[in-house]
Short mmCIF file of C-alpha atoms in Angstrom, two decimals:
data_model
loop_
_atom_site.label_atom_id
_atom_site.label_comp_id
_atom_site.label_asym_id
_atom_site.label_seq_id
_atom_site.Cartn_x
_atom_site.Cartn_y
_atom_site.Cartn_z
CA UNK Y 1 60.32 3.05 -66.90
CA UNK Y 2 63.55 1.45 -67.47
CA UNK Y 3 66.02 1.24 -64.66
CA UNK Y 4 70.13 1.35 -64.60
CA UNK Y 5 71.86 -1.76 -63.77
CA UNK Y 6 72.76 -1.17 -60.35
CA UNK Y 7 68.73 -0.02 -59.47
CA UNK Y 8 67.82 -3.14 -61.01
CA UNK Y 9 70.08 -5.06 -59.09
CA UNK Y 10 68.69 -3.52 -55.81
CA UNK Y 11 64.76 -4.13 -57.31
CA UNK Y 12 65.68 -7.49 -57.49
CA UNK Y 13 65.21 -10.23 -54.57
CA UNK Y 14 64.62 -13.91 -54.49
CA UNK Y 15 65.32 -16.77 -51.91
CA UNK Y 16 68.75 -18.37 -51.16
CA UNK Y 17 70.13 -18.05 -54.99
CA UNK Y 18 67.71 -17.34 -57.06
CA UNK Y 19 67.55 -13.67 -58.34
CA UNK Y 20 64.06 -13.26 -58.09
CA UNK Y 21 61.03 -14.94 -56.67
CA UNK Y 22 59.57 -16.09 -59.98
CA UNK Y 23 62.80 -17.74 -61.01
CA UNK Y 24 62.97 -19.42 -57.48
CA UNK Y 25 59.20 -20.76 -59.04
CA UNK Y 26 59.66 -21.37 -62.55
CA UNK Y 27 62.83 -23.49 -61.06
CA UNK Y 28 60.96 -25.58 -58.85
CA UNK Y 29 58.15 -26.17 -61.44
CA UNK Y 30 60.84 -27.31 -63.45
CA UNK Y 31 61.92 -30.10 -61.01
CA UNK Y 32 58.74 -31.23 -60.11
CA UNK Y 33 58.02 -32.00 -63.73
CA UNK Y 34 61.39 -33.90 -64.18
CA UNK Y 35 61.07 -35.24 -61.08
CA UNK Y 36 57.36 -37.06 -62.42
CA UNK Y 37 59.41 -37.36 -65.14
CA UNK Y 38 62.00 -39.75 -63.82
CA UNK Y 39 59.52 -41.57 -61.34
CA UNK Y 40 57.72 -42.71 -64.53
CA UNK Y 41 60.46 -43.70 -66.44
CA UNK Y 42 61.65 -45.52 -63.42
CA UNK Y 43 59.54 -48.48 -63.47
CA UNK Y 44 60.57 -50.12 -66.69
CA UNK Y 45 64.18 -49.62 -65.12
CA UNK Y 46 62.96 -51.35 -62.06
CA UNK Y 47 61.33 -53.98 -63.99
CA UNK Y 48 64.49 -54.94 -66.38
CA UNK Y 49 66.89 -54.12 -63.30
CA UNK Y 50 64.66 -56.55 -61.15
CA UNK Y 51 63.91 -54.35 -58.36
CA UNK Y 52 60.94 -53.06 -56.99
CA UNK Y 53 59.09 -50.35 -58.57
CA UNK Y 54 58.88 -48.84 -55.14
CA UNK Y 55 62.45 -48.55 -55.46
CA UNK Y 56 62.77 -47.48 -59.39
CA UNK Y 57 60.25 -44.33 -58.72
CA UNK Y 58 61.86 -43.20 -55.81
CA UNK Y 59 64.97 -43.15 -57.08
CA UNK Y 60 63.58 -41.03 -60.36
CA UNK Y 61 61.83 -38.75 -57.85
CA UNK Y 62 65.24 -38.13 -56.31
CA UNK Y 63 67.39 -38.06 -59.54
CA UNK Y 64 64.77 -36.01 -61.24
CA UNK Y 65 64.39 -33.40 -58.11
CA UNK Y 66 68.01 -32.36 -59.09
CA UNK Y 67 66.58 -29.64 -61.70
CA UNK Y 68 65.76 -27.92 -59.26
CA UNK Y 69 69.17 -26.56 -58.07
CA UNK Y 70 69.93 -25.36 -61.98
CA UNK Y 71 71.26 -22.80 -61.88
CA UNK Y 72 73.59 -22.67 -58.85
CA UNK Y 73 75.05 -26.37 -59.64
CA UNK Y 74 74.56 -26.95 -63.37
CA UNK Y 75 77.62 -29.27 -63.62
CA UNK Y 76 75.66 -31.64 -61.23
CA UNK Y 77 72.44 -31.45 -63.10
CA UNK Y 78 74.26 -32.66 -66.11
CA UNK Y 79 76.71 -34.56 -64.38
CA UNK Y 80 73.57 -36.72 -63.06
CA UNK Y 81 71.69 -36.58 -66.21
CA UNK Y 82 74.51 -38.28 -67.96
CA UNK Y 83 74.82 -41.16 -65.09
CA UNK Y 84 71.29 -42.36 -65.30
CA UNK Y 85 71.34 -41.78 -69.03
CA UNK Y 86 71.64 -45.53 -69.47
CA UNK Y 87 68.00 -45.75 -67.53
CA UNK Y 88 66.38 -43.94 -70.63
CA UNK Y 89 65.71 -41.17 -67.57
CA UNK Y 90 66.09 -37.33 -67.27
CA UNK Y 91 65.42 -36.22 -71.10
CA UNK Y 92 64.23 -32.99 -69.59
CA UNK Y 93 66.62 -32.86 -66.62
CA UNK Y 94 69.26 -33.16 -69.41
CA UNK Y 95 68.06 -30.78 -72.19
CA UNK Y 96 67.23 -28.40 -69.63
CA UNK Y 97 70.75 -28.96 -67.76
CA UNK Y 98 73.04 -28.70 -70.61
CA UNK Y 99 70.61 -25.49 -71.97
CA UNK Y 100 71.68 -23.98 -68.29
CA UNK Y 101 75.24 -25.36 -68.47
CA UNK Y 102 75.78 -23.21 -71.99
CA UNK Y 103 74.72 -20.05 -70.97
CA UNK Y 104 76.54 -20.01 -67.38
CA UNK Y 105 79.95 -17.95 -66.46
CA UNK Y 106 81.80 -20.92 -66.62
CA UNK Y 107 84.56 -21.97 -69.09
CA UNK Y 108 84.14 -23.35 -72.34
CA UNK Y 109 86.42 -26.54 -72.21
CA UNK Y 110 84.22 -27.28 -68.96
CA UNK Y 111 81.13 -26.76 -71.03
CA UNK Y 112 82.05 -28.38 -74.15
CA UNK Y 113 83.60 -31.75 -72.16
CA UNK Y 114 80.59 -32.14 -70.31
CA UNK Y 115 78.32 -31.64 -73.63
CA UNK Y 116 80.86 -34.31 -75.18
CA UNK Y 117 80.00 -36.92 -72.34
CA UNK Y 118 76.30 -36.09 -72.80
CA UNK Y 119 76.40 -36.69 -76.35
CA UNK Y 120 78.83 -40.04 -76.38
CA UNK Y 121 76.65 -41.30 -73.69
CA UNK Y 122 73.22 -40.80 -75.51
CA UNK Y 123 74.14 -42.20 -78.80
CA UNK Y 124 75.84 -45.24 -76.78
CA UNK Y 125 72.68 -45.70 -75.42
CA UNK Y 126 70.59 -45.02 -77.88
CA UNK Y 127 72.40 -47.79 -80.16
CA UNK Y 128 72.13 -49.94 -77.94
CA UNK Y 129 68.80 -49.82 -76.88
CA UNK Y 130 67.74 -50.09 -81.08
CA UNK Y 131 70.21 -52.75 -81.40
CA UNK Y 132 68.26 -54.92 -78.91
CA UNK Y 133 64.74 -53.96 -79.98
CA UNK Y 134 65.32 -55.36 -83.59
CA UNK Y 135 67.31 -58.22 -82.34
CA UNK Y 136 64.09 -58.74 -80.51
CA UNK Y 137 62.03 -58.82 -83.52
CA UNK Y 138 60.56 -55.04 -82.38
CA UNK Y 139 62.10 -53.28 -85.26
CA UNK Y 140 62.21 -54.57 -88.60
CA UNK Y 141 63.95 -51.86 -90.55
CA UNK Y 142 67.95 -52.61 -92.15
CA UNK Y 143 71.04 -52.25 -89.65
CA UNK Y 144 71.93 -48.43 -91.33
CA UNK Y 145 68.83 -47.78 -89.11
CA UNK Y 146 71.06 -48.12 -85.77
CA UNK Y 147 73.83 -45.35 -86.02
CA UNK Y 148 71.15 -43.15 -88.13
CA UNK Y 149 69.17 -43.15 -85.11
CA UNK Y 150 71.59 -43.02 -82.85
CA UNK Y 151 73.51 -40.17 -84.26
CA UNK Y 152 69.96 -38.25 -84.78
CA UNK Y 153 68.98 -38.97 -81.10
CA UNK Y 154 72.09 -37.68 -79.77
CA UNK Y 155 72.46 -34.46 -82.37
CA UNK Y 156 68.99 -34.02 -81.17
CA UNK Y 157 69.21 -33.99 -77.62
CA UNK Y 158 72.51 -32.41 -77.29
CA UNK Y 159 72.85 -29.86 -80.22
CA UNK Y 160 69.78 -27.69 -79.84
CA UNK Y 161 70.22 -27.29 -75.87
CA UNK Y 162 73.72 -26.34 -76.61
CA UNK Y 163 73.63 -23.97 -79.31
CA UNK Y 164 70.09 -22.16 -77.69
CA UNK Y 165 71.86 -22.00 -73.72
CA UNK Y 166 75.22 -20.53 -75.65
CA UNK Y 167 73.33 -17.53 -77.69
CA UNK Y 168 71.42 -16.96 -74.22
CA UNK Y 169 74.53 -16.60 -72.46
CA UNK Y 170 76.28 -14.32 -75.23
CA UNK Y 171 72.82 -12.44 -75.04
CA UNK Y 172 72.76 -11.88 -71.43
CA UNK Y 173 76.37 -10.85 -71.66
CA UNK Y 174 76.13 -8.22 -74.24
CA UNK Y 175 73.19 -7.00 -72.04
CA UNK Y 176 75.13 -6.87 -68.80
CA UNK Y 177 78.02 -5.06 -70.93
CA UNK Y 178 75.21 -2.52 -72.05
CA UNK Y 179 73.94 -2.32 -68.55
CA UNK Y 180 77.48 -1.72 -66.78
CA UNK Y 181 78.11 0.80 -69.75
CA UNK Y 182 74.96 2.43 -69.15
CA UNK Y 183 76.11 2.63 -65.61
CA UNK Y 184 79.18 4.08 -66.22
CA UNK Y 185 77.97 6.75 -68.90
CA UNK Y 186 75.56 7.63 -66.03
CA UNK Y 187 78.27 8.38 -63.42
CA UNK Y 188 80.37 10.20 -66.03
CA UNK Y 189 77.43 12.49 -67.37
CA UNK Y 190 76.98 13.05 -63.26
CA UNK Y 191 80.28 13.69 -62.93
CA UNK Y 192 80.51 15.85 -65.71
CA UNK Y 193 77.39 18.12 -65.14
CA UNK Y 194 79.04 18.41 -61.51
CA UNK Y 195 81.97 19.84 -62.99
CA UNK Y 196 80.22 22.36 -65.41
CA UNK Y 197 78.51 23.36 -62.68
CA UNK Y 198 82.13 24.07 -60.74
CA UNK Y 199 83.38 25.73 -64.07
CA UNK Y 200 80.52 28.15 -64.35
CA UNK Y 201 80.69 28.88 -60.69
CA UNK Y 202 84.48 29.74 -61.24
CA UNK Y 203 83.28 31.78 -64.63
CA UNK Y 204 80.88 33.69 -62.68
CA UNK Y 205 83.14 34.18 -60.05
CA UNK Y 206 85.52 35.49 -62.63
CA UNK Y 207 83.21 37.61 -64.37
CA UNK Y 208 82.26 39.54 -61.01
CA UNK Y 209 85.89 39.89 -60.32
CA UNK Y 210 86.26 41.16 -64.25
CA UNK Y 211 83.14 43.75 -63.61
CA UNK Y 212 84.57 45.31 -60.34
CA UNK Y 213 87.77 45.82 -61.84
CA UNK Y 214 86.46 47.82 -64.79
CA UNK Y 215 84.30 49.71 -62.80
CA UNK Y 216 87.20 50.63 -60.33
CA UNK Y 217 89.16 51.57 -63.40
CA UNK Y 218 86.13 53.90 -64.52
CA UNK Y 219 85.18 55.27 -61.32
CA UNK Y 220 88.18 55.76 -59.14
CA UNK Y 221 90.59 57.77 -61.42
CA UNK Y 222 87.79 60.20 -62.25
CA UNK Y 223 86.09 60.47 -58.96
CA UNK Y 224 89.46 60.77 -57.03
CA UNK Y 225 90.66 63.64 -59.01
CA UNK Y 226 87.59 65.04 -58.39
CA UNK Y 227 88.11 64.84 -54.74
CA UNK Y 228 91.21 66.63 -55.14
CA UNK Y 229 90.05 69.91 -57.21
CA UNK Y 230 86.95 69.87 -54.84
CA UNK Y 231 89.67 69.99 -51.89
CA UNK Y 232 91.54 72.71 -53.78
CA UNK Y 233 88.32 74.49 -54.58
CA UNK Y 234 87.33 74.50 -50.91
CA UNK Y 235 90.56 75.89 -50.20
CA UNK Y 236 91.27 78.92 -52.21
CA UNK Y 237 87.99 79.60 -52.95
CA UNK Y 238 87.44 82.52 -50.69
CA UNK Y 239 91.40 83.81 -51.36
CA UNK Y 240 91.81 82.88 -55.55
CA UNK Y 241 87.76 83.33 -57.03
CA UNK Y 242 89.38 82.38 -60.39
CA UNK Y 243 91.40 79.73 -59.71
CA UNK Y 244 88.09 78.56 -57.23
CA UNK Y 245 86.49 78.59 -60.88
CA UNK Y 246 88.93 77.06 -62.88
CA UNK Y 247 88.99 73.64 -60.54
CA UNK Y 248 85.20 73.51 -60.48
CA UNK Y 249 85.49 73.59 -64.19
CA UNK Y 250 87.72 70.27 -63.89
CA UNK Y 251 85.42 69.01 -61.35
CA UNK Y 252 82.44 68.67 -63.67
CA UNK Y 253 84.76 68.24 -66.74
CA UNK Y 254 86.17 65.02 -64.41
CA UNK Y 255 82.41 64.21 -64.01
CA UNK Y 256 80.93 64.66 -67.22
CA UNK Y 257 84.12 62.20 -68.61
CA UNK Y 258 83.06 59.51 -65.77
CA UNK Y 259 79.53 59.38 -66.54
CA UNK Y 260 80.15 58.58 -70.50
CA UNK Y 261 82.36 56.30 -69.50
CA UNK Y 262 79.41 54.80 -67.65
CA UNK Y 263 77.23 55.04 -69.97
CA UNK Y 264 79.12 53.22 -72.71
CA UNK Y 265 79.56 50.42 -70.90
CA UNK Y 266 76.18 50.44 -69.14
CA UNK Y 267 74.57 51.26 -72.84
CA UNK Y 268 76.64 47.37 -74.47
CA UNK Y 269 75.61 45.59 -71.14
CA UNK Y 270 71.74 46.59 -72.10
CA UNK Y 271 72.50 45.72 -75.50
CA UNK Y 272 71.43 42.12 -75.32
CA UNK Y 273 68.09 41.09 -75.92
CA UNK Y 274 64.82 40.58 -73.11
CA UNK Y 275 66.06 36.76 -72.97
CA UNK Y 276 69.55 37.42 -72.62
CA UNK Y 277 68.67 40.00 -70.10
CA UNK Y 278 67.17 37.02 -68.06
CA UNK Y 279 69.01 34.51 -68.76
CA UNK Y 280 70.92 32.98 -65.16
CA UNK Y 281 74.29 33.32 -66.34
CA UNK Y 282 73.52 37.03 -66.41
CA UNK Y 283 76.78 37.92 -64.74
CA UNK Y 284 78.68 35.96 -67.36
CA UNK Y 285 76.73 38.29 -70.22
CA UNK Y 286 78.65 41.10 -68.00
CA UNK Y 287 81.87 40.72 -68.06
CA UNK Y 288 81.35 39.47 -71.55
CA UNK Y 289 79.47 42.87 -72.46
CA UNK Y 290 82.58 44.76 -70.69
CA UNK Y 291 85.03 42.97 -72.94
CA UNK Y 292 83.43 44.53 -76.13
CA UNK Y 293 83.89 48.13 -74.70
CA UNK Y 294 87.66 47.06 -75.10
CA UNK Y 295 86.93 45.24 -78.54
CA UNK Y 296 85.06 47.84 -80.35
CA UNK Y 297 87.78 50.01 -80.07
CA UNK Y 298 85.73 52.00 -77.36
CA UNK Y 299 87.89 52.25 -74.57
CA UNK Y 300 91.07 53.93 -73.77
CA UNK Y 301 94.35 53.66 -75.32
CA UNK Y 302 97.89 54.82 -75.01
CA UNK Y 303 97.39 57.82 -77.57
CA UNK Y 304 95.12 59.54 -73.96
CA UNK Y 305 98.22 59.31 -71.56
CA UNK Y 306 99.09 62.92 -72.08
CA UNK Y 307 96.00 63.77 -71.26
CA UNK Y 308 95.76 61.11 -67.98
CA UNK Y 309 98.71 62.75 -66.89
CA UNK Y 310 97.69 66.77 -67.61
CA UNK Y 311 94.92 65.89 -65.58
CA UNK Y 312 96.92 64.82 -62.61
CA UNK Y 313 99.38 68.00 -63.32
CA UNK Y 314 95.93 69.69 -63.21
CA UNK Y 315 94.84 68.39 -59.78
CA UNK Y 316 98.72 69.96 -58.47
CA UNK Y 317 101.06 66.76 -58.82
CA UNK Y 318 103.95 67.16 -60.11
CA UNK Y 319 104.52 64.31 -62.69
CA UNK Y 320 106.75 63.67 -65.51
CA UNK Y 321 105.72 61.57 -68.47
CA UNK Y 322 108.80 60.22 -71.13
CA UNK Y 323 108.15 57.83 -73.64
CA UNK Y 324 111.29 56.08 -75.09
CA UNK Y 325 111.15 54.02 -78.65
CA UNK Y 326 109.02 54.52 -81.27
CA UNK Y 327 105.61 54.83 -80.78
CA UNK Y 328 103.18 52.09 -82.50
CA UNK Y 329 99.99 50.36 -82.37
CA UNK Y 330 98.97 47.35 -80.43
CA UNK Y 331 96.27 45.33 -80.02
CA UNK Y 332 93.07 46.79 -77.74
CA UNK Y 333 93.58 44.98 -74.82
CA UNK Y 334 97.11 45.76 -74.53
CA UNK Y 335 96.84 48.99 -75.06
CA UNK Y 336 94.03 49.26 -72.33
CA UNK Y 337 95.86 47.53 -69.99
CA UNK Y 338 98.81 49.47 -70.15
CA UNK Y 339 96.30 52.72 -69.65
CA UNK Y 340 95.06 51.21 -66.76
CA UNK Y 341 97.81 49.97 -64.91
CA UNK Y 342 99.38 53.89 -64.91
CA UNK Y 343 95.93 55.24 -64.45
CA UNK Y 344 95.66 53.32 -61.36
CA UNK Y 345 99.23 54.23 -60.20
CA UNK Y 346 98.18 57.85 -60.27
CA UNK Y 347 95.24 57.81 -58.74
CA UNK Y 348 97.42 55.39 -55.76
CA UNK Y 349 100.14 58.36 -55.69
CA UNK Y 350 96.67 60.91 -55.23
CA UNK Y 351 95.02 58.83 -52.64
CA UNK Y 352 98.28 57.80 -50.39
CA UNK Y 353 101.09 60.43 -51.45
CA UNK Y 354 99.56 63.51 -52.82
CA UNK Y 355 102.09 66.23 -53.31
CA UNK Y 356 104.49 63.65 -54.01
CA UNK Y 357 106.96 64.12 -57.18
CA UNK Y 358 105.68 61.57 -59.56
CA UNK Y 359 107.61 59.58 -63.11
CA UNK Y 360 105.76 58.29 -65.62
CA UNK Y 361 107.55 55.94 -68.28
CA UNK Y 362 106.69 54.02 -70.84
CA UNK Y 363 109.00 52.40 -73.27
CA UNK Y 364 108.01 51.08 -76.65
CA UNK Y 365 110.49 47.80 -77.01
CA UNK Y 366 110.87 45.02 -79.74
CA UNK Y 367 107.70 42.42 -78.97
CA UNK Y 368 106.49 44.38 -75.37
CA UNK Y 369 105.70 47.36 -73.70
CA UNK Y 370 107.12 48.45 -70.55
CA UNK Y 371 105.73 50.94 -68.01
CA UNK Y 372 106.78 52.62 -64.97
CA UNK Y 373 104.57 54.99 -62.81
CA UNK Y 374 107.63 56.13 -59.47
CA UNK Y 375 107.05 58.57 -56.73
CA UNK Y 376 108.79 59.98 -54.46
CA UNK Y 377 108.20 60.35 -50.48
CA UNK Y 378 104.86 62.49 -49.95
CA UNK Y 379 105.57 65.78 -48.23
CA UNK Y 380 104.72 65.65 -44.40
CA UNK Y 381 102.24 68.24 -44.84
CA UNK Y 382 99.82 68.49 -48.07
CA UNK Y 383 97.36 70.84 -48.98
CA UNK Y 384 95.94 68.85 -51.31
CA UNK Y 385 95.68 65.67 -48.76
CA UNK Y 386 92.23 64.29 -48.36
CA UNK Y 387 91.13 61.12 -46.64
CA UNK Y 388 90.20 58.87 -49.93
CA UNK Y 389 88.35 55.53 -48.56
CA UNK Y 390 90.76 52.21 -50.33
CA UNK Y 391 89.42 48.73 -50.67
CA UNK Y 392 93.04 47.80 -51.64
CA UNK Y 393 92.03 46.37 -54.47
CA UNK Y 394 94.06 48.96 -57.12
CA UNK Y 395 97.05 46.73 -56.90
CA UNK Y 396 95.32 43.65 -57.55
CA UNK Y 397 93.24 44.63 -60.03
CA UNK Y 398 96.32 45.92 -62.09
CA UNK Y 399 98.47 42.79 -61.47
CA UNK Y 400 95.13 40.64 -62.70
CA UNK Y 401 95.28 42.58 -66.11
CA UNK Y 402 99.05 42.53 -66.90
CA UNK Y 403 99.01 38.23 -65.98
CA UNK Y 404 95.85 37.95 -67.53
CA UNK Y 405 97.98 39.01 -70.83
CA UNK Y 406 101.14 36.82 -70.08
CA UNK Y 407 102.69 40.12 -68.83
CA UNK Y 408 105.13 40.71 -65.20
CA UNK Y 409 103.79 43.10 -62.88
CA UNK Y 410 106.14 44.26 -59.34
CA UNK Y 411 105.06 46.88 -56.89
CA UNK Y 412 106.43 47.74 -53.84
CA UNK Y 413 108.07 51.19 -52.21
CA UNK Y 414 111.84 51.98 -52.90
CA UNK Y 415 114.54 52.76 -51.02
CA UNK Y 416 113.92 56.85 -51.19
CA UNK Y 417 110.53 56.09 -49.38
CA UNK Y 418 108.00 56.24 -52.36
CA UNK Y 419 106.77 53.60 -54.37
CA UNK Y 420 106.98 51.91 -57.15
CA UNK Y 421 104.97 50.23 -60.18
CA UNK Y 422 106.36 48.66 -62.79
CA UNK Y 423 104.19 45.94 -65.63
CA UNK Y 424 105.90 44.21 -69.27
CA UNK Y 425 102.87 43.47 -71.73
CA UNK Y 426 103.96 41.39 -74.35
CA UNK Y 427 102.89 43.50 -77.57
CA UNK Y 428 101.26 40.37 -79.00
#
């Protein structure tokens, strides 16, 4: 299993600078090596320096031990490579150091000055050293033989180091790029799915909201009107027999009209399939389900407000309905929305001021439509008065709709002591 940048930083753990144990070793294995290394070469230096060989190997053990701290100093590596290049010591200290020195953090000029040095100082050397061995008779091959070698020797020690320790460093680069990318994808995609789930938490929330508010729209017209007539039947029904029939009539005419309405919308929100049915975003499929009741043409439009308001005249307001400008079509949703903000009103003016004188208005302008729904102060006294339960939620729900549409919606009561509801739907 691969791991993210930041786990494998936390995975990782070595002693004093090393990133892990096994580069701590293969580090140390390294400078015991170059450290033999150097202790061998020393004793020809001790011999032409004229020194003990006591003195050449320790000082090789010493000068070669300084592999060891790679990769936290590899400008001293080098730096001592070069100096006791003149010794013929440290070919692997100074392969391995300019290798290290190529594929570090640090800057180029640093890296290519230091490479320069290495390289001046091993073909100096390196001519020299041939220069003397076929002055002594060692080598017999023609003087182009000195700068060939030298130049070879120094290309050979100094280019391939250089160029290998520079594509490792570009490599581990582009990895760490990858890496820290991979990181921050990571946090994004968190980020992200934490988000979707805020925005489907506020769709749900939403969609509940949606649902209640149709269902109060369905429901609380019909069923308070039927409260009415049933408060009217109970009180004539002993002195009036006919009239006692006539509002029963309403009653289950009221009823019969609430339950289709249920059943339409109950019958799309079953519509879906078994896995939509189950699916978790099931309240979602809701309010989507109630939206196509409005789409399919399927609920009600302005064409029904004579008959919205004959059934309030029914249930004994007194209500007025005028229409000014010429009637025309508008889209579904505007035209159920302006249904259901005076449907609401009513049923307000049966639950809190029945007996009240009630104006209905609705003008047809250029780009909107404009409704009213006014009453006046509720007689002290009402026959027709009957304690309706209210969640308060009438006004709300109709302000939600008319917004929801780019529309202005104001309530409040007026000056004469009745109140007031008044919504602009833009026709488009």
């Amino acid at each position: 299993m691969t791991m993210t940048g930041e786990a494998d930083t936390g995975a990782r753990g070595g002693p004093l600078w090393w990133a892990r144990r096994r580069s701590a070793a293969f580090d140390w294995s390294l400078g015991l090596v170059s450290a033999v290394e150097c202790a061998v070469e020393g004793v020809p230096f001790a011999r032409d320096a004229g020194i003990p060989s006591a003195v050449g190997v320790v000082f090789g053990l010493l000068a070669g031990s300084v592999l060891v701290v790679r990769r936290k100093w590899p400008i001293a590596v080098v730096l001592v490579s070069i100096a006791i290049t003149p010794a013929q010591m440290g070919y692997l200290m100074g392969i391995v150091g300019l290798y290290t020195l190529a594929a570090s953090e640090l800057p180029r000029r640093i890296i290519a000055s230091l490479a320069g040095m290495q390289l001046v100082g091993t073909l100096i050397v390196t001519f020299v050293r041939v220069r003397q061995s076929m002055d002594q008779g060692r080598l017999t091959i023609g003087d182009w033989f000195i700068p060939f070698a030298a130049i070879t020797t120094s290309l050979g020690l100094t280019a391939p180091p250089l160029l290998l320790g520079m594509y490792v460093g570009a490599r581990r680069r582009l990895m760490e790029s990858l890496r820290e990318r991979a990181d921050s994808l990571e946090r994004e995609l968190q980020l992200l799915a934490e988000r979707a789930e805020e925005r489907a938490e506020w769709a749900r929330g939403e969609e509940r909201t949606r649902i209640a508010r149709e269902m109060h729209d369905v429901v609380a017209h019909r069923v308070s009107l039927m409260v009415v007539h049933a408060a009217a039947l109970q009180a004539v029904a002993r002195k009036d027999p006919e009239k006692a029939v006539r509002n029963a009539a309403l009653v289950g005419d009221m009823g019969r009209q609430a339950l289709t309405e249920l059943r339409e919308m109950l019958g799309v929100l079953r519509s879906g399939g078994p896995t939509e049915r189950a699916a978790s975003v099931s309240v979602v499929a809701v309010g989507v389900a109630a939206a196509v009741v409005v789409e399919e043409g399927e609920g009600p439009c302005l064409s029904e407000l004579d008959e919205l308001v004959g059934q309030s005249a029914a249930a004994g307001m007194v209500v007025e309905l005028l229409v000014e400008g010429d009637v025309r079509a508008y889209a579904a949703e505007v035209e159920q929305t302006a249904y259901r903000v005076v449907q609401e009103a009513l049923t307000n003016v049966h639950k809190h001021a029945a007996g009240a004188k009630t104006h209905v208005r609705l003008a047809h302008r250029e780009g909107e439509i404009a409704m009213q729904v006014e009453n006046g102060s509720p007689p002290e006294a009402s026959a027709l008065s009957a304690g309706f339960p209210s969640g308060g939620n009438g006004l709300v729900g109709m302000k939600e709709r008319v917004v929801a549409l780019g529309g202005v919606f104001v309530s409040g009561p007026t000056e004469a002591g009745g109140f007031r509801v008044s919504a602009v739907i833009p026709a488009s």
